Amino acid sequence: MDRSDLELVLAVRLHGSLVKAARALQLAPPVVTKRLSALESHLGVRLFQRTTRRVSPTTEGHALCDRATELLNGFIALEDELRERQSEPSGPIRIACSFGFGRLWLGPLLAEFQARYPAVRVDLQLSEQLPDLANEGFDAAIWLWHPPAHIAAEWISRKLAANQRVLVASPMYLAAHGTPQNPEDLASHACLVVRENGGETGQGQRFDHWRLSQEGQARALHIAVQGPLSSNSGEMVRDWCLAGQGIMLRSLWDIAPQLASGQLVRVLPDCAMHDADIHWLAPYRAQMPLRIRLLQDFSATRFRDEPWKATGPMRAIS
């Protein structure tokens, strides 16, 4: 059985007539009759009941036609993909990302991607609020989040890399104030609070409560923290932390170089907040353009091994 046999049985079912099927396939009616009989003989089943008025599929004929539809659609999709691979991707891509991750990691990646595909035009919008992608005309977003089920069901979501927020402080701060020995000790330390992503009321989020997962513990800990300094700028809070002003909860992608150099050290290293994995988000579309699919795969390849663990910027990745 080959592709032409599948097209033949579908034409016969569609038209209900060997003559009409022959006309649609641009074949002589005797050829269709002969090929159908040969196929039934080969399979050992009767695919169509023939009367003087109509040709109708048997149960086996319906089953074969349904499977033939799937197979032919697969052929078409494969041919389209191969044709796309031979053509140069082109056109605009509008993508959103948060300020910090976008500037440090996504921006260099997009520059490399555009250099590889010169006919693609990339528009990167940095924001601390995840936009309504479809209504605001975005093709995708790369965002740090733990997607709520009701939102994830409406979008295409692909995890690009794991990430976690960890507790850090400068050696200067720890020398002056001591090192916390358990999560509850954080209540007596100056904790630097980042108030990003829209504020407490907008996201239903308490920034002065850190939800920490501890190794060996099944339940997460909710720790109330306080301190004299807070900001909606993660970079500002990081600068305060480096200056010895307190303990900070921050994503590894943002502080890996400072940890490697010793400017910052982990506090309570068995504790972390696991809510900041990096995801590709996109509005649902029946067929993803080649340029978008290539960027998604390119991002997945670049971020899969968590390049910030190498403590260098994206440009250091070969």
Short mmCIF file of N, CA and C in Angstrom, two decimals, residues 46-214:
data_model
loop_
_atom_site.label_atom_id
_atom_site.label_comp_id
_atom_site.label_asym_id
_atom_site.label_seq_id
_atom_site.Cartn_x
_atom_site.Cartn_y
_atom_site.Cartn_z
N ARG A 46 -13.08 -6.51 2.30
CA ARG A 46 -13.85 -5.69 1.37
C ARG A 46 -13.95 -4.29 1.95
N LEU A 47 -13.51 -3.32 1.20
CA LEU A 47 -13.47 -1.94 1.68
C LEU A 47 -14.73 -1.16 1.32
N PHE A 48 -15.39 -1.51 0.22
CA PHE A 48 -16.57 -0.76 -0.23
C PHE A 48 -17.64 -1.75 -0.71
N GLN A 49 -18.89 -1.43 -0.35
CA GLN A 49 -20.04 -2.12 -0.92
C GLN A 49 -20.46 -1.38 -2.19
N ARG A 50 -20.61 -2.12 -3.28
CA ARG A 50 -20.92 -1.49 -4.55
C ARG A 50 -22.36 -1.84 -4.96
N THR A 51 -23.14 -0.83 -5.28
CA THR A 51 -24.47 -1.02 -5.87
C THR A 51 -24.52 -0.22 -7.16
N THR A 52 -25.63 -0.33 -7.87
CA THR A 52 -25.75 0.43 -9.13
C THR A 52 -25.86 1.93 -8.87
N ARG A 53 -26.29 2.30 -7.65
CA ARG A 53 -26.49 3.72 -7.37
C ARG A 53 -25.33 4.33 -6.56
N ARG A 54 -24.72 3.54 -5.71
CA ARG A 54 -23.73 4.15 -4.81
C ARG A 54 -22.70 3.14 -4.36
N VAL A 55 -21.50 3.67 -4.08
CA VAL A 55 -20.42 2.89 -3.48
C VAL A 55 -20.21 3.43 -2.06
N SER A 56 -20.36 2.58 -1.05
CA SER A 56 -20.27 3.03 0.35
C SER A 56 -19.26 2.17 1.10
N PRO A 57 -18.51 2.78 2.01
CA PRO A 57 -17.46 2.03 2.71
C PRO A 57 -18.03 1.05 3.72
N THR A 58 -17.36 -0.08 3.86
CA THR A 58 -17.67 -1.03 4.92
C THR A 58 -17.04 -0.53 6.21
N THR A 59 -17.23 -1.29 7.30
CA THR A 59 -16.58 -0.92 8.57
C THR A 59 -15.07 -0.86 8.40
N GLU A 60 -14.53 -1.84 7.71
CA GLU A 60 -13.08 -1.83 7.46
C GLU A 60 -12.68 -0.68 6.56
N GLY A 61 -13.56 -0.35 5.60
CA GLY A 61 -13.28 0.77 4.71
C GLY A 61 -13.24 2.09 5.46
N HIS A 62 -14.20 2.29 6.39
CA HIS A 62 -14.19 3.50 7.21
C HIS A 62 -12.91 3.58 8.03
N ALA A 63 -12.51 2.46 8.63
CA ALA A 63 -11.31 2.46 9.46
C ALA A 63 -10.08 2.82 8.63
N LEU A 64 -9.98 2.25 7.43
CA LEU A 64 -8.84 2.55 6.58
C LEU A 64 -8.86 4.02 6.15
N CYS A 65 -10.03 4.54 5.82
CA CYS A 65 -10.11 5.94 5.39
C CYS A 65 -9.73 6.90 6.51
N ASP A 66 -10.17 6.60 7.75
CA ASP A 66 -9.82 7.46 8.87
C ASP A 66 -8.30 7.48 9.08
N ARG A 67 -7.71 6.31 9.02
CA ARG A 67 -6.25 6.25 9.19
C ARG A 67 -5.53 6.88 8.01
N ALA A 68 -6.10 6.72 6.82
CA ALA A 68 -5.49 7.33 5.64
C ALA A 68 -5.47 8.85 5.75
N THR A 69 -6.53 9.42 6.32
CA THR A 69 -6.58 10.88 6.52
C THR A 69 -5.44 11.34 7.41
N GLU A 70 -5.22 10.62 8.52
CA GLU A 70 -4.13 10.98 9.43
C GLU A 70 -2.78 10.88 8.74
N LEU A 71 -2.58 9.80 7.99
CA LEU A 71 -1.29 9.60 7.34
C LEU A 71 -1.03 10.66 6.27
N LEU A 72 -2.04 10.97 5.49
CA LEU A 72 -1.85 11.97 4.43
C LEU A 72 -1.61 13.35 5.02
N ASN A 73 -2.30 13.67 6.12
CA ASN A 73 -2.03 14.94 6.79
C ASN A 73 -0.59 14.99 7.27
N GLY A 74 -0.10 13.84 7.76
CA GLY A 74 1.30 13.79 8.19
C GLY A 74 2.25 14.00 7.03
N PHE A 75 1.94 13.42 5.88
CA PHE A 75 2.76 13.65 4.68
C PHE A 75 2.82 15.13 4.34
N ILE A 76 1.65 15.76 4.36
CA ILE A 76 1.57 17.18 4.00
C ILE A 76 2.38 18.04 4.97
N ALA A 77 2.22 17.74 6.28
CA ALA A 77 2.96 18.51 7.29
C ALA A 77 4.46 18.33 7.11
N LEU A 78 4.89 17.11 6.83
CA LEU A 78 6.32 16.86 6.64
C LEU A 78 6.85 17.60 5.42
N GLU A 79 6.09 17.58 4.34
CA GLU A 79 6.52 18.29 3.14
C GLU A 79 6.63 19.79 3.40
N ASP A 80 5.64 20.34 4.13
CA ASP A 80 5.68 21.77 4.44
C ASP A 80 6.91 22.10 5.27
N GLU A 81 7.21 21.23 6.26
CA GLU A 81 8.36 21.48 7.12
C GLU A 81 9.65 21.44 6.32
N LEU A 82 9.77 20.46 5.43
CA LEU A 82 10.98 20.36 4.63
C LEU A 82 11.14 21.55 3.70
N ARG A 83 10.01 22.01 3.13
CA ARG A 83 10.08 23.21 2.28
C ARG A 83 10.52 24.42 3.08
N GLU A 84 10.00 24.54 4.33
CA GLU A 84 10.38 25.67 5.17
C GLU A 84 11.87 25.64 5.49
N ARG A 85 12.39 24.43 5.71
CA ARG A 85 13.81 24.32 6.06
C ARG A 85 14.71 24.77 4.91
N GLN A 86 14.20 24.72 3.70
CA GLN A 86 14.99 25.14 2.55
C GLN A 86 14.83 26.63 2.26
N SER A 87 13.91 27.27 2.94
CA SER A 87 13.70 28.70 2.72
C SER A 87 14.21 29.48 3.93
N GLU A 88 14.57 30.72 3.71
CA GLU A 88 15.10 31.54 4.78
C GLU A 88 13.95 32.13 5.60
N PRO A 89 13.97 31.95 6.93
CA PRO A 89 12.92 32.55 7.74
C PRO A 89 12.99 34.07 7.66
N SER A 90 11.84 34.70 7.67
CA SER A 90 11.80 36.15 7.56
C SER A 90 10.57 36.68 8.27
N GLY A 91 10.57 38.00 8.51
CA GLY A 91 9.42 38.64 9.12
C GLY A 91 9.69 39.07 10.55
N PRO A 92 8.71 39.74 11.16
CA PRO A 92 8.90 40.30 12.50
C PRO A 92 8.61 39.29 13.61
N ILE A 93 9.30 39.47 14.74
CA ILE A 93 9.01 38.75 15.97
C ILE A 93 8.91 39.80 17.08
N ARG A 94 7.79 39.81 17.77
CA ARG A 94 7.63 40.74 18.90
C ARG A 94 7.59 39.92 20.17
N ILE A 95 8.54 40.16 21.06
CA ILE A 95 8.69 39.31 22.24
C ILE A 95 8.83 40.18 23.48
N ALA A 96 8.31 39.69 24.59
CA ALA A 96 8.35 40.42 25.87
C ALA A 96 9.22 39.66 26.87
N CYS A 97 9.82 40.43 27.78
CA CYS A 97 10.62 39.82 28.85
C CYS A 97 10.75 40.83 29.98
N SER A 98 11.05 40.35 31.18
CA SER A 98 11.29 41.26 32.30
C SER A 98 12.62 41.98 32.10
N PHE A 99 12.78 43.12 32.79
CA PHE A 99 13.94 43.97 32.55
C PHE A 99 15.26 43.27 32.83
N GLY A 100 15.41 42.70 34.02
CA GLY A 100 16.69 42.14 34.41
C GLY A 100 17.12 40.98 33.53
N PHE A 101 16.27 39.98 33.41
CA PHE A 101 16.62 38.81 32.61
C PHE A 101 16.74 39.18 31.13
N GLY A 102 15.87 40.08 30.69
CA GLY A 102 15.93 40.48 29.29
C GLY A 102 17.23 41.17 28.95
N ARG A 103 17.70 42.04 29.83
CA ARG A 103 18.93 42.78 29.54
C ARG A 103 20.16 41.88 29.63
N LEU A 104 20.22 41.03 30.67
CA LEU A 104 21.42 40.23 30.88
C LEU A 104 21.52 39.02 29.96
N TRP A 105 20.38 38.39 29.70
CA TRP A 105 20.45 37.08 29.04
C TRP A 105 19.69 37.01 27.72
N LEU A 106 18.46 37.53 27.66
CA LEU A 106 17.70 37.40 26.43
C LEU A 106 18.22 38.33 25.34
N GLY A 107 18.59 39.55 25.72
CA GLY A 107 19.06 40.51 24.73
C GLY A 107 20.23 39.97 23.91
N PRO A 108 21.30 39.50 24.53
CA PRO A 108 22.42 38.92 23.75
C PRO A 108 21.98 37.72 22.91
N LEU A 109 21.08 36.90 23.42
CA LEU A 109 20.59 35.74 22.65
C LEU A 109 19.87 36.20 21.39
N LEU A 110 19.02 37.23 21.52
CA LEU A 110 18.27 37.71 20.36
C LEU A 110 19.20 38.32 19.32
N ALA A 111 20.24 39.00 19.76
CA ALA A 111 21.19 39.56 18.80
C ALA A 111 21.89 38.45 18.02
N GLU A 112 22.24 37.37 18.70
CA GLU A 112 22.87 36.24 18.02
C GLU A 112 21.89 35.57 17.05
N PHE A 113 20.64 35.44 17.49
CA PHE A 113 19.63 34.81 16.64
C PHE A 113 19.40 35.63 15.37
N GLN A 114 19.30 36.96 15.52
CA GLN A 114 19.05 37.82 14.36
C GLN A 114 20.23 37.82 13.40
N ALA A 115 21.43 37.72 13.94
CA ALA A 115 22.61 37.64 13.07
C ALA A 115 22.60 36.34 12.27
N ARG A 116 22.07 35.29 12.85
CA ARG A 116 22.00 34.01 12.16
C ARG A 116 20.92 34.04 11.08
N TYR A 117 19.82 34.77 11.32
CA TYR A 117 18.72 34.86 10.36
C TYR A 117 18.47 36.33 10.03
N PRO A 118 19.23 36.90 9.13
CA PRO A 118 19.20 38.36 8.89
C PRO A 118 17.85 38.88 8.41
N ALA A 119 17.01 38.04 7.81
CA ALA A 119 15.71 38.51 7.30
C ALA A 119 14.66 38.61 8.40
N VAL A 120 15.00 38.19 9.62
CA VAL A 120 14.08 38.27 10.75
C VAL A 120 14.31 39.60 11.47
N ARG A 121 13.23 40.27 11.84
CA ARG A 121 13.30 41.52 12.60
C ARG A 121 12.73 41.28 13.99
N VAL A 122 13.50 41.58 15.02
CA VAL A 122 13.10 41.28 16.39
C VAL A 122 12.82 42.57 17.15
N ASP A 123 11.67 42.61 17.82
CA ASP A 123 11.29 43.74 18.67
C ASP A 123 11.15 43.20 20.09
N LEU A 124 12.08 43.56 20.98
CA LEU A 124 12.06 43.12 22.37
C LEU A 124 11.48 44.23 23.25
N GLN A 125 10.41 43.92 23.95
CA GLN A 125 9.79 44.86 24.88
C GLN A 125 10.07 44.38 26.31
N LEU A 126 10.72 45.23 27.11
CA LEU A 126 11.02 44.90 28.50
C LEU A 126 9.97 45.52 29.41
N SER A 127 9.48 44.73 30.34
CA SER A 127 8.41 45.18 31.23
C SER A 127 8.45 44.36 32.50
N GLU A 128 7.97 44.93 33.59
CA GLU A 128 7.84 44.17 34.83
C GLU A 128 6.47 43.54 34.96
N GLN A 129 5.56 43.82 34.02
CA GLN A 129 4.24 43.20 34.01
C GLN A 129 4.13 42.30 32.79
N LEU A 130 3.76 41.06 33.00
CA LEU A 130 3.55 40.16 31.87
C LEU A 130 2.36 40.68 31.06
N PRO A 131 2.56 41.01 29.79
CA PRO A 131 1.46 41.58 28.99
C PRO A 131 0.44 40.53 28.59
N ASP A 132 -0.72 41.01 28.15
CA ASP A 132 -1.71 40.13 27.53
C ASP A 132 -1.21 39.87 26.12
N LEU A 133 -0.56 38.75 25.92
CA LEU A 133 0.24 38.53 24.72
C LEU A 133 -0.57 38.68 23.44
N ALA A 134 -1.70 37.99 23.36
CA ALA A 134 -2.48 38.00 22.12
C ALA A 134 -3.07 39.38 21.86
N ASN A 135 -3.69 39.99 22.89
CA ASN A 135 -4.37 41.27 22.69
C ASN A 135 -3.40 42.42 22.46
N GLU A 136 -2.17 42.27 22.92
CA GLU A 136 -1.19 43.34 22.74
C GLU A 136 -0.22 43.06 21.60
N GLY A 137 -0.49 42.01 20.84
CA GLY A 137 0.27 41.77 19.62
C GLY A 137 1.64 41.16 19.80
N PHE A 138 1.84 40.39 20.88
CA PHE A 138 3.13 39.74 21.08
C PHE A 138 3.10 38.32 20.52
N ASP A 139 4.20 37.93 19.92
CA ASP A 139 4.33 36.55 19.45
C ASP A 139 4.67 35.61 20.60
N ALA A 140 5.39 36.12 21.60
CA ALA A 140 5.80 35.26 22.71
C ALA A 140 6.36 36.12 23.83
N ALA A 141 6.59 35.48 24.97
CA ALA A 141 7.31 36.10 26.08
C ALA A 141 8.23 35.05 26.68
N ILE A 142 9.37 35.51 27.17
CA ILE A 142 10.21 34.65 28.00
C ILE A 142 10.14 35.24 29.39
N TRP A 143 9.59 34.43 30.30
CA TRP A 143 9.20 34.97 31.60
C TRP A 143 9.56 34.00 32.71
N LEU A 144 9.85 34.57 33.87
CA LEU A 144 10.15 33.79 35.06
C LEU A 144 8.88 33.68 35.87
N TRP A 145 8.32 32.48 35.92
CA TRP A 145 7.06 32.33 36.64
C TRP A 145 6.78 30.86 36.91
N HIS A 146 5.83 30.65 37.79
CA HIS A 146 5.23 29.34 38.01
C HIS A 146 3.81 29.46 37.50
N PRO A 147 3.52 28.99 36.29
CA PRO A 147 2.26 29.34 35.63
C PRO A 147 1.03 28.80 36.33
N PRO A 148 0.06 29.66 36.68
CA PRO A 148 -1.22 29.16 37.19
C PRO A 148 -1.90 28.30 36.15
N ALA A 149 -2.56 27.25 36.59
CA ALA A 149 -3.14 26.27 35.66
C ALA A 149 -4.12 26.91 34.70
N HIS A 150 -4.96 27.85 35.18
CA HIS A 150 -5.99 28.42 34.31
C HIS A 150 -5.39 29.30 33.22
N ILE A 151 -4.20 29.88 33.47
CA ILE A 151 -3.54 30.68 32.45
C ILE A 151 -2.72 29.79 31.53
N ALA A 152 -2.02 28.83 32.11
CA ALA A 152 -1.20 27.93 31.31
C ALA A 152 -2.03 27.19 30.28
N ALA A 153 -3.30 26.91 30.62
CA ALA A 153 -4.16 26.18 29.70
C ALA A 153 -4.51 27.01 28.46
N GLU A 154 -4.42 28.34 28.58
CA GLU A 154 -4.79 29.22 27.47
C GLU A 154 -3.60 29.53 26.56
N TRP A 155 -2.40 29.33 27.05
CA TRP A 155 -1.20 29.67 26.29
C TRP A 155 -0.37 28.43 26.03
N ILE A 156 0.51 28.55 25.07
CA ILE A 156 1.56 27.55 24.89
C ILE A 156 2.65 27.87 25.90
N SER A 157 3.02 26.90 26.71
CA SER A 157 4.02 27.12 27.75
C SER A 157 5.08 26.04 27.65
N ARG A 158 6.34 26.45 27.57
CA ARG A 158 7.45 25.50 27.49
C ARG A 158 8.53 25.93 28.47
N LYS A 159 8.89 25.05 29.36
CA LYS A 159 9.95 25.37 30.33
C LYS A 159 11.30 25.34 29.62
N LEU A 160 12.02 26.46 29.71
CA LEU A 160 13.32 26.57 29.07
C LEU A 160 14.46 26.21 30.00
N ALA A 161 14.31 26.54 31.28
CA ALA A 161 15.39 26.27 32.23
C ALA A 161 14.86 26.33 33.64
N ALA A 162 15.50 25.57 34.50
CA ALA A 162 15.19 25.66 35.93
C ALA A 162 15.90 26.87 36.51
N ASN A 163 15.31 27.44 37.53
CA ASN A 163 15.94 28.56 38.22
C ASN A 163 15.40 28.58 39.64
N GLN A 164 16.15 29.11 40.54
CA GLN A 164 15.66 29.25 41.91
C GLN A 164 16.18 30.54 42.51
N ARG A 165 15.44 31.04 43.47
CA ARG A 165 15.88 32.20 44.22
C ARG A 165 16.56 31.71 45.51
N VAL A 166 17.71 32.26 45.80
CA VAL A 166 18.49 31.81 46.94
C VAL A 166 18.77 32.99 47.87
N LEU A 167 19.07 32.66 49.11
CA LEU A 167 19.39 33.67 50.11
C LEU A 167 20.88 33.97 50.08
N VAL A 168 21.22 35.25 50.00
CA VAL A 168 22.63 35.64 49.94
C VAL A 168 22.86 36.88 50.79
N ALA A 169 24.11 37.06 51.14
CA ALA A 169 24.54 38.27 51.86
C ALA A 169 26.02 38.48 51.56
N SER A 170 26.51 39.66 51.88
CA SER A 170 27.94 39.92 51.69
C SER A 170 28.69 39.43 52.93
N PRO A 171 29.94 39.03 52.77
CA PRO A 171 30.75 38.67 53.96
C PRO A 171 30.80 39.79 54.98
N MET A 172 30.77 41.05 54.51
CA MET A 172 30.79 42.20 55.42
C MET A 172 29.58 42.17 56.36
N TYR A 173 28.38 41.93 55.79
CA TYR A 173 27.17 41.90 56.62
C TYR A 173 27.23 40.75 57.62
N LEU A 174 27.63 39.59 57.19
CA LEU A 174 27.63 38.42 58.07
C LEU A 174 28.67 38.57 59.18
N ALA A 175 29.79 39.22 58.88
CA ALA A 175 30.80 39.45 59.91
C ALA A 175 30.27 40.39 60.99
N ALA A 176 29.45 41.33 60.58
CA ALA A 176 28.92 42.31 61.55
C ALA A 176 27.70 41.81 62.30
N HIS A 177 26.86 40.97 61.67
CA HIS A 177 25.58 40.61 62.26
C HIS A 177 25.38 39.11 62.51
N GLY A 178 26.35 38.30 62.12
CA GLY A 178 26.23 36.87 62.33
C GLY A 178 25.49 36.20 61.17
N THR A 179 25.60 34.90 61.12
CA THR A 179 24.99 34.11 60.06
C THR A 179 23.77 33.36 60.58
N PRO A 180 22.61 33.50 59.95
CA PRO A 180 21.43 32.74 60.39
C PRO A 180 21.71 31.23 60.34
N GLN A 181 21.25 30.54 61.36
CA GLN A 181 21.44 29.10 61.43
C GLN A 181 20.20 28.32 61.01
N ASN A 182 19.05 28.96 61.04
CA ASN A 182 17.81 28.31 60.60
C ASN A 182 16.90 29.40 60.03
N PRO A 183 15.88 29.02 59.24
CA PRO A 183 15.04 30.03 58.58
C PRO A 183 14.39 31.02 59.54
N GLU A 184 14.04 30.56 60.73
CA GLU A 184 13.38 31.46 61.68
C GLU A 184 14.30 32.60 62.12
N ASP A 185 15.61 32.41 62.02
CA ASP A 185 16.55 33.47 62.39
C ASP A 185 16.44 34.69 61.47
N LEU A 186 15.87 34.51 60.28
CA LEU A 186 15.77 35.63 59.34
C LEU A 186 14.95 36.78 59.92
N ALA A 187 14.02 36.46 60.82
CA ALA A 187 13.16 37.50 61.40
C ALA A 187 13.96 38.53 62.18
N SER A 188 15.14 38.16 62.65
CA SER A 188 15.94 39.09 63.44
C SER A 188 17.05 39.76 62.62
N HIS A 189 17.02 39.55 61.31
CA HIS A 189 18.04 40.16 60.44
C HIS A 189 17.41 41.22 59.55
N ALA A 190 18.27 42.10 59.03
CA ALA A 190 17.83 43.08 58.04
C ALA A 190 17.70 42.37 56.71
N CYS A 191 16.48 42.23 56.23
CA CYS A 191 16.23 41.57 54.96
C CYS A 191 15.86 42.61 53.90
N LEU A 192 16.47 42.49 52.77
CA LEU A 192 16.28 43.45 51.68
C LEU A 192 15.16 42.93 50.78
N VAL A 193 14.09 43.70 50.67
CA VAL A 193 12.88 43.23 49.97
C VAL A 193 12.78 43.87 48.60
N VAL A 194 12.59 43.01 47.58
CA VAL A 194 12.37 43.47 46.21
C VAL A 194 10.88 43.45 45.94
N ARG A 195 10.33 44.61 45.55
CA ARG A 195 8.89 44.72 45.28
C ARG A 195 8.68 44.91 43.78
N GLU A 196 8.91 43.83 43.04
CA GLU A 196 8.80 43.88 41.59
C GLU A 196 7.47 43.30 41.13
N ASN A 197 7.28 43.35 39.80
CA ASN A 197 6.16 42.67 39.13
C ASN A 197 4.79 43.16 39.56
N GLY A 198 4.65 44.46 39.68
CA GLY A 198 3.32 45.00 39.79
C GLY A 198 2.81 45.33 41.16
N GLY A 199 3.57 45.01 42.21
CA GLY A 199 3.10 45.37 43.53
C GLY A 199 2.25 44.31 44.17
N GLU A 200 2.03 44.46 45.48
CA GLU A 200 1.36 43.42 46.26
C GLU A 200 -0.09 43.24 45.84
N THR A 201 -0.81 44.33 45.62
CA THR A 201 -2.23 44.18 45.31
C THR A 201 -2.45 43.65 43.92
N GLY A 202 -1.56 44.03 42.98
CA GLY A 202 -1.75 43.59 41.61
C GLY A 202 -1.58 42.10 41.42
N GLN A 203 -0.65 41.49 42.17
CA GLN A 203 -0.36 40.08 41.98
C GLN A 203 -0.85 39.22 43.15
N GLY A 204 -1.43 39.83 44.17
CA GLY A 204 -1.83 39.05 45.33
C GLY A 204 -0.62 38.47 46.06
N GLN A 205 0.51 39.16 46.01
CA GLN A 205 1.77 38.63 46.49
C GLN A 205 2.26 39.46 47.67
N ARG A 206 2.73 38.76 48.73
CA ARG A 206 3.32 39.43 49.87
C ARG A 206 4.83 39.36 49.74
N PHE A 207 5.45 40.49 49.41
CA PHE A 207 6.88 40.48 49.20
C PHE A 207 7.65 40.35 50.52
N ASP A 208 7.01 40.68 51.65
CA ASP A 208 7.68 40.57 52.94
C ASP A 208 7.46 39.20 53.58
N HIS A 209 6.95 38.26 52.81
CA HIS A 209 6.84 36.87 53.24
C HIS A 209 7.58 36.00 52.21
N TRP A 210 8.62 35.33 52.65
CA TRP A 210 9.40 34.47 51.76
C TRP A 210 8.96 33.02 51.95
N ARG A 211 8.57 32.40 50.85
CA ARG A 211 8.12 31.00 50.87
C ARG A 211 9.30 30.12 50.48
N LEU A 212 9.92 29.49 51.47
CA LEU A 212 11.17 28.78 51.25
C LEU A 212 10.96 27.27 51.33
N SER A 213 11.56 26.59 50.39
CA SER A 213 11.60 25.13 50.45
C SER A 213 12.94 24.73 51.05
N GLN A 214 12.88 23.80 52.00
CA GLN A 214 14.09 23.37 52.69
C GLN A 214 14.35 21.90 52.39
#
